[in-house]
Amino acid sequence: MVSLRCKMMVKEELKKLGLQFVLVDLGMIEILEDITTEQRKKLKENLLNSGLELLDDKKSILIEKIKNVIIEMIHYTDELPKVNYSDYISEKIGYNYTYLANIFSEVKGITIQQFIIIHKIERVKELLIYDELNLTEISHKMHYSSVAHLSNQFKKITGLTPTFYRKLKEKRKQNLEDL
């Protein structure tokens, strides 16, 4: 549950079932009363129909929390945290980072660091397409040690250089104008 729209859908489903909630947040719902097996089943069905999933497994819930913290940190905050990502994630979730990293790798098949890099590159792609910042500014904003480091990671993930990726956008725009 990452977007505001997802939260609204979950709140609507809870209201339909007559469930009073205190909190609907990223990957978490706090309900005032006990939920019956039938209500839980119905909520699970309704959320699935909306493209959302009700997680019962503690590992899955923890993985979702980790993913949500990372996605929120990279995509929805203007300034990335000044502390190590491991400290930030650990503090936000309230678990030891080594424990979180082991569970994440076991379930997802990639490390938390790899997940962060993938999302940082996705954010860099967005920033390149918006064309408001140059590569040096993007590098600084995304906390890369240098433009070369950003470029190397970008090429490793996408197969393209950031400059070439930006030019592709320009080319697509030109082709649309020719229609």
mmCIF file with all atom_site columns, C-alpha atoms in Angstrom:
data_model
loop_
_atom_site.group_PDB
_atom_site.id
_atom_site.type_symbol
_atom_site.label_atom_id
_atom_site.label_alt_id
_atom_site.label_comp_id
_atom_site.label_asym_id
_atom_site.label_entity_id
_atom_site.label_seq_id
_atom_site.pdbx_PDB_ins_code
_atom_site.Cartn_x
_atom_site.Cartn_y
_atom_site.Cartn_z
_atom_site.occupancy
_atom_site.B_iso_or_equiv
_atom_site.pdbx_formal_charge
_atom_site.auth_seq_id
_atom_site.auth_comp_id
_atom_site.auth_asym_id
_atom_site.auth_atom_id
_atom_site.pdbx_PDB_model_num
ATOM 1   C CA . MET A 1 1   ? 0.000   0.000   0.000   1.00 0.00 ? 1   MET A CA 1
ATOM 2   C CA . VAL A 1 2   ? 2.090   2.859   -1.263  1.00 0.00 ? 2   VAL A CA 1
ATOM 3   C CA . SER A 1 3   ? -0.212  5.485   -2.696  1.00 0.00 ? 3   SER A CA 1
ATOM 4   C CA . LEU A 1 4   ? -2.955  7.669   -1.292  1.00 0.00 ? 4   LEU A CA 1
ATOM 5   C CA . ARG A 1 5   ? -5.361  5.951   -3.688  1.00 0.00 ? 5   ARG A CA 1
ATOM 6   C CA . CYS A 1 6   ? -4.522  2.545   -2.156  1.00 0.00 ? 6   CYS A CA 1
ATOM 7   C CA . LYS A 1 7   ? -5.162  3.892   1.332   1.00 0.00 ? 7   LYS A CA 1
ATOM 8   C CA . MET A 1 8   ? -8.520  5.298   0.217   1.00 0.00 ? 8   MET A CA 1
ATOM 9   C CA . MET A 1 9   ? -9.508  1.937   -1.295  1.00 0.00 ? 9   MET A CA 1
ATOM 10  C CA . VAL A 1 10  ? -8.612  0.109   1.928   1.00 0.00 ? 10  VAL A CA 1
ATOM 11  C CA . LYS A 1 11  ? -10.564 2.612   4.051   1.00 0.00 ? 11  LYS A CA 1
ATOM 12  C CA . GLU A 1 12  ? -13.574 2.181   1.772   1.00 0.00 ? 12  GLU A CA 1
ATOM 13  C CA . GLU A 1 13  ? -13.434 -1.623  2.090   1.00 0.00 ? 13  GLU A CA 1
ATOM 14  C CA . LEU A 1 14  ? -13.179 -1.352  5.887   1.00 0.00 ? 14  LEU A CA 1
ATOM 15  C CA . LYS A 1 15  ? -16.219 0.952   5.965   1.00 0.00 ? 15  LYS A CA 1
ATOM 16  C CA . LYS A 1 16  ? -18.215 -1.470  3.776   1.00 0.00 ? 16  LYS A CA 1
ATOM 17  C CA . LEU A 1 17  ? -17.559 -4.200  6.342   1.00 0.00 ? 17  LEU A CA 1
ATOM 18  C CA . GLY A 1 18  ? -18.485 -1.877  9.216   1.00 0.00 ? 18  GLY A CA 1
ATOM 19  C CA . LEU A 1 19  ? -15.010 -2.017  10.696  1.00 0.00 ? 19  LEU A CA 1
ATOM 20  C CA . GLN A 1 20  ? -13.870 1.009   12.680  1.00 0.00 ? 20  GLN A CA 1
ATOM 21  C CA . PHE A 1 21  ? -10.205 1.779   12.127  1.00 0.00 ? 21  PHE A CA 1
ATOM 22  C CA . VAL A 1 22  ? -7.741  3.990   13.915  1.00 0.00 ? 22  VAL A CA 1
ATOM 23  C CA . LEU A 1 23  ? -4.977  3.912   11.332  1.00 0.00 ? 23  LEU A CA 1
ATOM 24  C CA . VAL A 1 24  ? -4.550  3.049   7.663   1.00 0.00 ? 24  VAL A CA 1
ATOM 25  C CA . ASP A 1 25  ? -0.942  3.569   6.685   1.00 0.00 ? 25  ASP A CA 1
ATOM 26  C CA . LEU A 1 26  ? 1.719   2.058   4.472   1.00 0.00 ? 26  LEU A CA 1
ATOM 27  C CA . GLY A 1 27  ? 1.163   -1.695  4.735   1.00 0.00 ? 27  GLY A CA 1
ATOM 28  C CA . MET A 1 28  ? -0.658  -1.421  8.054   1.00 0.00 ? 28  MET A CA 1
ATOM 29  C CA . ILE A 1 29  ? -4.195  -1.215  9.377   1.00 0.00 ? 29  ILE A CA 1
ATOM 30  C CA . GLU A 1 30  ? -5.169  -0.719  13.004  1.00 0.00 ? 30  GLU A CA 1
ATOM 31  C CA . ILE A 1 31  ? -8.756  -1.762  13.717  1.00 0.00 ? 31  ILE A CA 1
ATOM 32  C CA . LEU A 1 32  ? -10.594 -0.907  16.956  1.00 0.00 ? 32  LEU A CA 1
ATOM 33  C CA . GLU A 1 33  ? -12.479 -4.164  17.441  1.00 0.00 ? 33  GLU A CA 1
ATOM 34  C CA . ASP A 1 34  ? -11.706 -7.825  16.876  1.00 0.00 ? 34  ASP A CA 1
ATOM 35  C CA . ILE A 1 35  ? -12.272 -8.940  13.312  1.00 0.00 ? 35  ILE A CA 1
ATOM 36  C CA . THR A 1 36  ? -14.252 -12.115 12.634  1.00 0.00 ? 36  THR A CA 1
ATOM 37  C CA . THR A 1 37  ? -13.022 -14.849 10.337  1.00 0.00 ? 37  THR A CA 1
ATOM 38  C CA . GLU A 1 38  ? -15.825 -13.981 7.905   1.00 0.00 ? 38  GLU A CA 1
ATOM 39  C CA . GLN A 1 39  ? -14.922 -10.258 7.912   1.00 0.00 ? 39  GLN A CA 1
ATOM 40  C CA . ARG A 1 40  ? -11.243 -11.111 7.371   1.00 0.00 ? 40  ARG A CA 1
ATOM 41  C CA . LYS A 1 41  ? -12.143 -13.419 4.463   1.00 0.00 ? 41  LYS A CA 1
ATOM 42  C CA . LYS A 1 42  ? -14.409 -10.784 2.890   1.00 0.00 ? 42  LYS A CA 1
ATOM 43  C CA . LEU A 1 43  ? -11.784 -8.043  3.350   1.00 0.00 ? 43  LEU A CA 1
ATOM 44  C CA . LYS A 1 44  ? -9.151  -10.260 1.736   1.00 0.00 ? 44  LYS A CA 1
ATOM 45  C CA . GLU A 1 45  ? -11.460 -10.972 -1.255  1.00 0.00 ? 45  GLU A CA 1
ATOM 46  C CA . ASN A 1 46  ? -12.433 -7.320  -1.721  1.00 0.00 ? 46  ASN A CA 1
ATOM 47  C CA . LEU A 1 47  ? -8.836  -6.125  -1.528  1.00 0.00 ? 47  LEU A CA 1
ATOM 48  C CA . LEU A 1 48  ? -7.750  -8.773  -4.031  1.00 0.00 ? 48  LEU A CA 1
ATOM 49  C CA . ASN A 1 49  ? -10.480 -7.582  -6.425  1.00 0.00 ? 49  ASN A CA 1
ATOM 50  C CA . SER A 1 50  ? -8.971  -4.101  -6.131  1.00 0.00 ? 50  SER A CA 1
ATOM 51  C CA . GLY A 1 51  ? -5.470  -5.390  -6.854  1.00 0.00 ? 51  GLY A CA 1
ATOM 52  C CA . LEU A 1 52  ? -4.344  -5.264  -3.221  1.00 0.00 ? 52  LEU A CA 1
ATOM 53  C CA . GLU A 1 53  ? -3.363  -8.083  -0.919  1.00 0.00 ? 53  GLU A CA 1
ATOM 54  C CA . LEU A 1 54  ? -4.026  -8.742  2.752   1.00 0.00 ? 54  LEU A CA 1
ATOM 55  C CA . LEU A 1 55  ? -0.862  -10.158 4.272   1.00 0.00 ? 55  LEU A CA 1
ATOM 56  C CA . ASP A 1 56  ? -1.141  -12.592 7.162   1.00 0.00 ? 56  ASP A CA 1
ATOM 57  C CA . ASP A 1 57  ? 2.392   -13.990 7.204   1.00 0.00 ? 57  ASP A CA 1
ATOM 58  C CA . LYS A 1 58  ? 4.706   -12.054 9.548   1.00 0.00 ? 58  LYS A CA 1
ATOM 59  C CA . LYS A 1 59  ? 7.672   -12.304 7.141   1.00 0.00 ? 59  LYS A CA 1
ATOM 60  C CA . SER A 1 60  ? 5.590   -10.956 4.255   1.00 0.00 ? 60  SER A CA 1
ATOM 61  C CA . ILE A 1 61  ? 4.372   -8.084  6.399   1.00 0.00 ? 61  ILE A CA 1
ATOM 62  C CA . LEU A 1 62  ? 7.938   -7.244  7.419   1.00 0.00 ? 62  LEU A CA 1
ATOM 63  C CA . ILE A 1 63  ? 9.126   -7.376  3.785   1.00 0.00 ? 63  ILE A CA 1
ATOM 64  C CA . GLU A 1 64  ? 6.291   -5.034  2.757   1.00 0.00 ? 64  GLU A CA 1
ATOM 65  C CA . LYS A 1 65  ? 7.255   -2.615  5.523   1.00 0.00 ? 65  LYS A CA 1
ATOM 66  C CA . ILE A 1 66  ? 10.882  -2.636  4.348   1.00 0.00 ? 66  ILE A CA 1
ATOM 67  C CA . LYS A 1 67  ? 9.825   -2.073  0.718   1.00 0.00 ? 67  LYS A CA 1
ATOM 68  C CA . ASN A 1 68  ? 7.456   0.731   1.712   1.00 0.00 ? 68  ASN A CA 1
ATOM 69  C CA . VAL A 1 69  ? 10.106  2.522   3.793   1.00 0.00 ? 69  VAL A CA 1
ATOM 70  C CA . ILE A 1 70  ? 12.548  2.351   0.880   1.00 0.00 ? 70  ILE A CA 1
ATOM 71  C CA . ILE A 1 71  ? 10.002  3.439   -1.732  1.00 0.00 ? 71  ILE A CA 1
ATOM 72  C CA . GLU A 1 72  ? 8.802   6.311   0.434   1.00 0.00 ? 72  GLU A CA 1
ATOM 73  C CA . MET A 1 73  ? 12.403  7.339   1.202   1.00 0.00 ? 73  MET A CA 1
ATOM 74  C CA . ILE A 1 74  ? 13.485  7.380   -2.453  1.00 0.00 ? 74  ILE A CA 1
ATOM 75  C CA . HIS A 1 75  ? 10.369  8.377   -4.374  1.00 0.00 ? 75  HIS A CA 1
ATOM 76  C CA . TYR A 1 76  ? 8.325   10.523  -2.002  1.00 0.00 ? 76  TYR A CA 1
ATOM 77  C CA . THR A 1 77  ? 10.773  12.610  -0.002  1.00 0.00 ? 77  THR A CA 1
ATOM 78  C CA . ASP A 1 78  ? 12.641  15.561  -1.416  1.00 0.00 ? 78  ASP A CA 1
ATOM 79  C CA . GLU A 1 79  ? 15.762  14.933  0.622   1.00 0.00 ? 79  GLU A CA 1
ATOM 80  C CA . LEU A 1 80  ? 17.227  11.488  1.213   1.00 0.00 ? 80  LEU A CA 1
ATOM 81  C CA . PRO A 1 81  ? 18.237  10.788  4.820   1.00 0.00 ? 81  PRO A CA 1
ATOM 82  C CA . LYS A 1 82  ? 21.703  11.903  5.900   1.00 0.00 ? 82  LYS A CA 1
ATOM 83  C CA . VAL A 1 83  ? 22.251  8.701   7.944   1.00 0.00 ? 83  VAL A CA 1
ATOM 84  C CA . ASN A 1 84  ? 23.117  5.294   6.491   1.00 0.00 ? 84  ASN A CA 1
ATOM 85  C CA . TYR A 1 85  ? 20.181  3.633   4.785   1.00 0.00 ? 85  TYR A CA 1
ATOM 86  C CA . SER A 1 86  ? 20.622  0.638   7.085   1.00 0.00 ? 86  SER A CA 1
ATOM 87  C CA . ASP A 1 87  ? 20.256  2.855   10.191  1.00 0.00 ? 87  ASP A CA 1
ATOM 88  C CA . TYR A 1 88  ? 17.287  4.674   8.661   1.00 0.00 ? 88  TYR A CA 1
ATOM 89  C CA . ILE A 1 89  ? 15.424  1.459   7.754   1.00 0.00 ? 89  ILE A CA 1
ATOM 90  C CA . SER A 1 90  ? 16.223  -0.163  11.093  1.00 0.00 ? 90  SER A CA 1
ATOM 91  C CA . GLU A 1 91  ? 15.002  2.901   12.998  1.00 0.00 ? 91  GLU A CA 1
ATOM 92  C CA . LYS A 1 92  ? 11.799  3.222   10.933  1.00 0.00 ? 92  LYS A CA 1
ATOM 93  C CA . ILE A 1 93  ? 10.835  -0.435  11.331  1.00 0.00 ? 93  ILE A CA 1
ATOM 94  C CA . GLY A 1 94  ? 12.207  -1.022  14.817  1.00 0.00 ? 94  GLY A CA 1
ATOM 95  C CA . TYR A 1 95  ? 14.259  -4.138  14.104  1.00 0.00 ? 95  TYR A CA 1
ATOM 96  C CA . ASN A 1 96  ? 17.966  -4.896  13.876  1.00 0.00 ? 96  ASN A CA 1
ATOM 97  C CA . TYR A 1 97  ? 19.179  -4.267  10.319  1.00 0.00 ? 97  TYR A CA 1
ATOM 98  C CA . THR A 1 98  ? 21.010  -7.605  10.023  1.00 0.00 ? 98  THR A CA 1
ATOM 99  C CA . TYR A 1 99  ? 17.775  -9.426  10.878  1.00 0.00 ? 99  TYR A CA 1
ATOM 100 C CA . LEU A 1 100 ? 15.832  -7.351  8.315   1.00 0.00 ? 100 LEU A CA 1
ATOM 101 C CA . ALA A 1 101 ? 18.512  -7.861  5.651   1.00 0.00 ? 101 ALA A CA 1
ATOM 102 C CA . ASN A 1 102 ? 18.562  -11.633 6.155   1.00 0.00 ? 102 ASN A CA 1
ATOM 103 C CA . ILE A 1 103 ? 14.778  -11.985 5.931   1.00 0.00 ? 103 ILE A CA 1
ATOM 104 C CA . PHE A 1 104 ? 14.578  -9.657  2.917   1.00 0.00 ? 104 PHE A CA 1
ATOM 105 C CA . SER A 1 105 ? 17.266  -11.592 1.011   1.00 0.00 ? 105 SER A CA 1
ATOM 106 C CA . GLU A 1 106 ? 15.705  -14.932 1.918   1.00 0.00 ? 106 GLU A CA 1
ATOM 107 C CA . VAL A 1 107 ? 12.230  -13.945 0.706   1.00 0.00 ? 107 VAL A CA 1
ATOM 108 C CA . LYS A 1 108 ? 12.993  -11.578 -2.202  1.00 0.00 ? 108 LYS A CA 1
ATOM 109 C CA . GLY A 1 109 ? 16.162  -13.186 -3.560  1.00 0.00 ? 109 GLY A CA 1
ATOM 110 C CA . ILE A 1 110 ? 17.989  -9.830  -3.661  1.00 0.00 ? 110 ILE A CA 1
ATOM 111 C CA . THR A 1 111 ? 19.604  -7.737  -0.958  1.00 0.00 ? 111 THR A CA 1
ATOM 112 C CA . ILE A 1 112 ? 18.073  -4.601  0.514   1.00 0.00 ? 112 ILE A CA 1
ATOM 113 C CA . GLN A 1 113 ? 20.995  -2.695  -1.018  1.00 0.00 ? 113 GLN A CA 1
ATOM 114 C CA . GLN A 1 114 ? 20.163  -4.042  -4.493  1.00 0.00 ? 114 GLN A CA 1
ATOM 115 C CA . PHE A 1 115 ? 16.504  -3.099  -3.974  1.00 0.00 ? 115 PHE A CA 1
ATOM 116 C CA . ILE A 1 116 ? 17.578  0.429   -2.982  1.00 0.00 ? 116 ILE A CA 1
ATOM 117 C CA . ILE A 1 117 ? 19.830  0.755   -6.041  1.00 0.00 ? 117 ILE A CA 1
ATOM 118 C CA . ILE A 1 118 ? 17.040  -0.383  -8.373  1.00 0.00 ? 118 ILE A CA 1
ATOM 119 C CA . HIS A 1 119 ? 14.698  2.225   -6.904  1.00 0.00 ? 119 HIS A CA 1
ATOM 120 C CA . LYS A 1 120 ? 17.325  4.953   -6.923  1.00 0.00 ? 120 LYS A CA 1
ATOM 121 C CA . ILE A 1 121 ? 17.873  4.292   -10.639 1.00 0.00 ? 121 ILE A CA 1
ATOM 122 C CA . GLU A 1 122 ? 14.098  4.431   -11.233 1.00 0.00 ? 122 GLU A CA 1
ATOM 123 C CA . ARG A 1 123 ? 14.044  7.806   -9.474  1.00 0.00 ? 123 ARG A CA 1
ATOM 124 C CA . VAL A 1 124 ? 17.025  8.976   -11.548 1.00 0.00 ? 124 VAL A CA 1
ATOM 125 C CA . LYS A 1 125 ? 15.083  7.999   -14.701 1.00 0.00 ? 125 LYS A CA 1
ATOM 126 C CA . GLU A 1 126 ? 12.178  10.170  -13.544 1.00 0.00 ? 126 GLU A CA 1
ATOM 127 C CA . LEU A 1 127 ? 14.498  13.083  -12.840 1.00 0.00 ? 127 LEU A CA 1
ATOM 128 C CA . LEU A 1 128 ? 16.151  12.690  -16.250 1.00 0.00 ? 128 LEU A CA 1
ATOM 129 C CA . ILE A 1 129 ? 12.777  12.719  -17.980 1.00 0.00 ? 129 ILE A CA 1
ATOM 130 C CA . TYR A 1 130 ? 11.584  15.807  -16.061 1.00 0.00 ? 130 TYR A CA 1
ATOM 131 C CA . ASP A 1 131 ? 14.718  17.514  -17.408 1.00 0.00 ? 131 ASP A CA 1
ATOM 132 C CA . GLU A 1 132 ? 14.804  20.049  -14.555 1.00 0.00 ? 132 GLU A CA 1
ATOM 133 C CA . LEU A 1 133 ? 18.171  18.980  -13.110 1.00 0.00 ? 133 LEU A CA 1
ATOM 134 C CA . ASN A 1 134 ? 21.479  18.229  -14.759 1.00 0.00 ? 134 ASN A CA 1
ATOM 135 C CA . LEU A 1 135 ? 23.334  14.992  -14.040 1.00 0.00 ? 135 LEU A CA 1
ATOM 136 C CA . THR A 1 136 ? 25.553  16.582  -11.383 1.00 0.00 ? 136 THR A CA 1
ATOM 137 C CA . GLU A 1 137 ? 22.496  17.904  -9.526  1.00 0.00 ? 137 GLU A CA 1
ATOM 138 C CA . ILE A 1 138 ? 20.748  14.526  -9.802  1.00 0.00 ? 138 ILE A CA 1
ATOM 139 C CA . SER A 1 139 ? 23.883  12.794  -8.529  1.00 0.00 ? 139 SER A CA 1
ATOM 140 C CA . HIS A 1 140 ? 23.998  15.114  -5.522  1.00 0.00 ? 140 HIS A CA 1
ATOM 141 C CA . LYS A 1 141 ? 20.249  14.840  -4.846  1.00 0.00 ? 141 LYS A CA 1
ATOM 142 C CA . MET A 1 142 ? 20.397  11.044  -4.888  1.00 0.00 ? 142 MET A CA 1
ATOM 143 C CA . HIS A 1 143 ? 23.509  10.961  -2.629  1.00 0.00 ? 143 HIS A CA 1
ATOM 144 C CA . TYR A 1 144 ? 25.924  9.469   -5.150  1.00 0.00 ? 144 TYR A CA 1
ATOM 145 C CA . SER A 1 145 ? 29.593  10.069  -4.409  1.00 0.00 ? 145 SER A CA 1
ATOM 146 C CA . SER A 1 146 ? 30.133  11.240  -7.996  1.00 0.00 ? 146 SER A CA 1
ATOM 147 C CA . VAL A 1 147 ? 28.497  11.516  -11.406 1.00 0.00 ? 147 VAL A CA 1
ATOM 148 C CA . ALA A 1 148 ? 30.726  8.631   -12.536 1.00 0.00 ? 148 ALA A CA 1
ATOM 149 C CA . HIS A 1 149 ? 29.349  6.391   -9.755  1.00 0.00 ? 149 HIS A CA 1
ATOM 150 C CA . LEU A 1 150 ? 25.768  7.277   -10.735 1.00 0.00 ? 150 LEU A CA 1
ATOM 151 C CA . SER A 1 151 ? 26.531  6.690   -14.417 1.00 0.00 ? 151 SER A CA 1
ATOM 152 C CA . ASN A 1 152 ? 28.115  3.300   -13.710 1.00 0.00 ? 152 ASN A CA 1
ATOM 153 C CA . GLN A 1 153 ? 25.161  2.106   -11.617 1.00 0.00 ? 153 GLN A CA 1
ATOM 154 C CA . PHE A 1 154 ? 22.682  3.488   -14.164 1.00 0.00 ? 154 PHE A CA 1
ATOM 155 C CA . LYS A 1 155 ? 24.399  1.652   -17.016 1.00 0.00 ? 155 LYS A CA 1
ATOM 156 C CA . LYS A 1 156 ? 24.666  -1.570  -14.989 1.00 0.00 ? 156 LYS A CA 1
ATOM 157 C CA . ILE A 1 157 ? 20.902  -1.530  -14.279 1.00 0.00 ? 157 ILE A CA 1
ATOM 158 C CA . THR A 1 158 ? 19.498  -0.130  -17.560 1.00 0.00 ? 158 THR A CA 1
ATOM 159 C CA . GLY A 1 159 ? 22.212  -0.937  -20.102 1.00 0.00 ? 159 GLY A CA 1
ATOM 160 C CA . LEU A 1 160 ? 22.228  2.742   -21.120 1.00 0.00 ? 160 LEU A CA 1
ATOM 161 C CA . THR A 1 161 ? 24.118  5.822   -20.034 1.00 0.00 ? 161 THR A CA 1
ATOM 162 C CA . PRO A 1 162 ? 22.057  8.552   -18.350 1.00 0.00 ? 162 PRO A CA 1
ATOM 163 C CA . THR A 1 163 ? 22.839  10.925  -21.227 1.00 0.00 ? 163 THR A CA 1
ATOM 164 C CA . PHE A 1 164 ? 21.673  8.406   -23.833 1.00 0.00 ? 164 PHE A CA 1
ATOM 165 C CA . TYR A 1 165 ? 18.517  7.723   -21.789 1.00 0.00 ? 165 TYR A CA 1
ATOM 166 C CA . ARG A 1 166 ? 17.707  11.452  -21.752 1.00 0.00 ? 166 ARG A CA 1
ATOM 167 C CA . LYS A 1 167 ? 18.319  11.656  -25.538 1.00 0.00 ? 167 LYS A CA 1
ATOM 168 C CA . LEU A 1 168 ? 15.890  8.769   -26.097 1.00 0.00 ? 168 LEU A CA 1
ATOM 169 C CA . LYS A 1 169 ? 13.218  10.851  -24.386 1.00 0.00 ? 169 LYS A CA 1
ATOM 170 C CA . GLU A 1 170 ? 13.997  13.759  -26.706 1.00 0.00 ? 170 GLU A CA 1
ATOM 171 C CA . LYS A 1 171 ? 13.799  11.447  -29.724 1.00 0.00 ? 171 LYS A CA 1
ATOM 172 C CA . ARG A 1 172 ? 10.399  10.064  -28.619 1.00 0.00 ? 172 ARG A CA 1
ATOM 173 C CA . LYS A 1 173 ? 9.099   13.605  -28.198 1.00 0.00 ? 173 LYS A CA 1
ATOM 174 C CA . GLN A 1 174 ? 10.298  14.527  -31.715 1.00 0.00 ? 174 GLN A CA 1
ATOM 175 C CA . ASN A 1 175 ? 8.670   11.423  -33.206 1.00 0.00 ? 175 ASN A CA 1
ATOM 176 C CA . LEU A 1 176 ? 5.353   12.301  -31.585 1.00 0.00 ? 176 LEU A CA 1
ATOM 177 C CA . GLU A 1 177 ? 5.537   15.804  -33.036 1.00 0.00 ? 177 GLU A CA 1
ATOM 178 C CA . ASP A 1 178 ? 5.958   14.296  -36.526 1.00 0.00 ? 178 ASP A CA 1
ATOM 179 C CA . LEU A 1 179 ? 2.593   12.513  -36.321 1.00 0.00 ? 179 LEU A CA 1
#
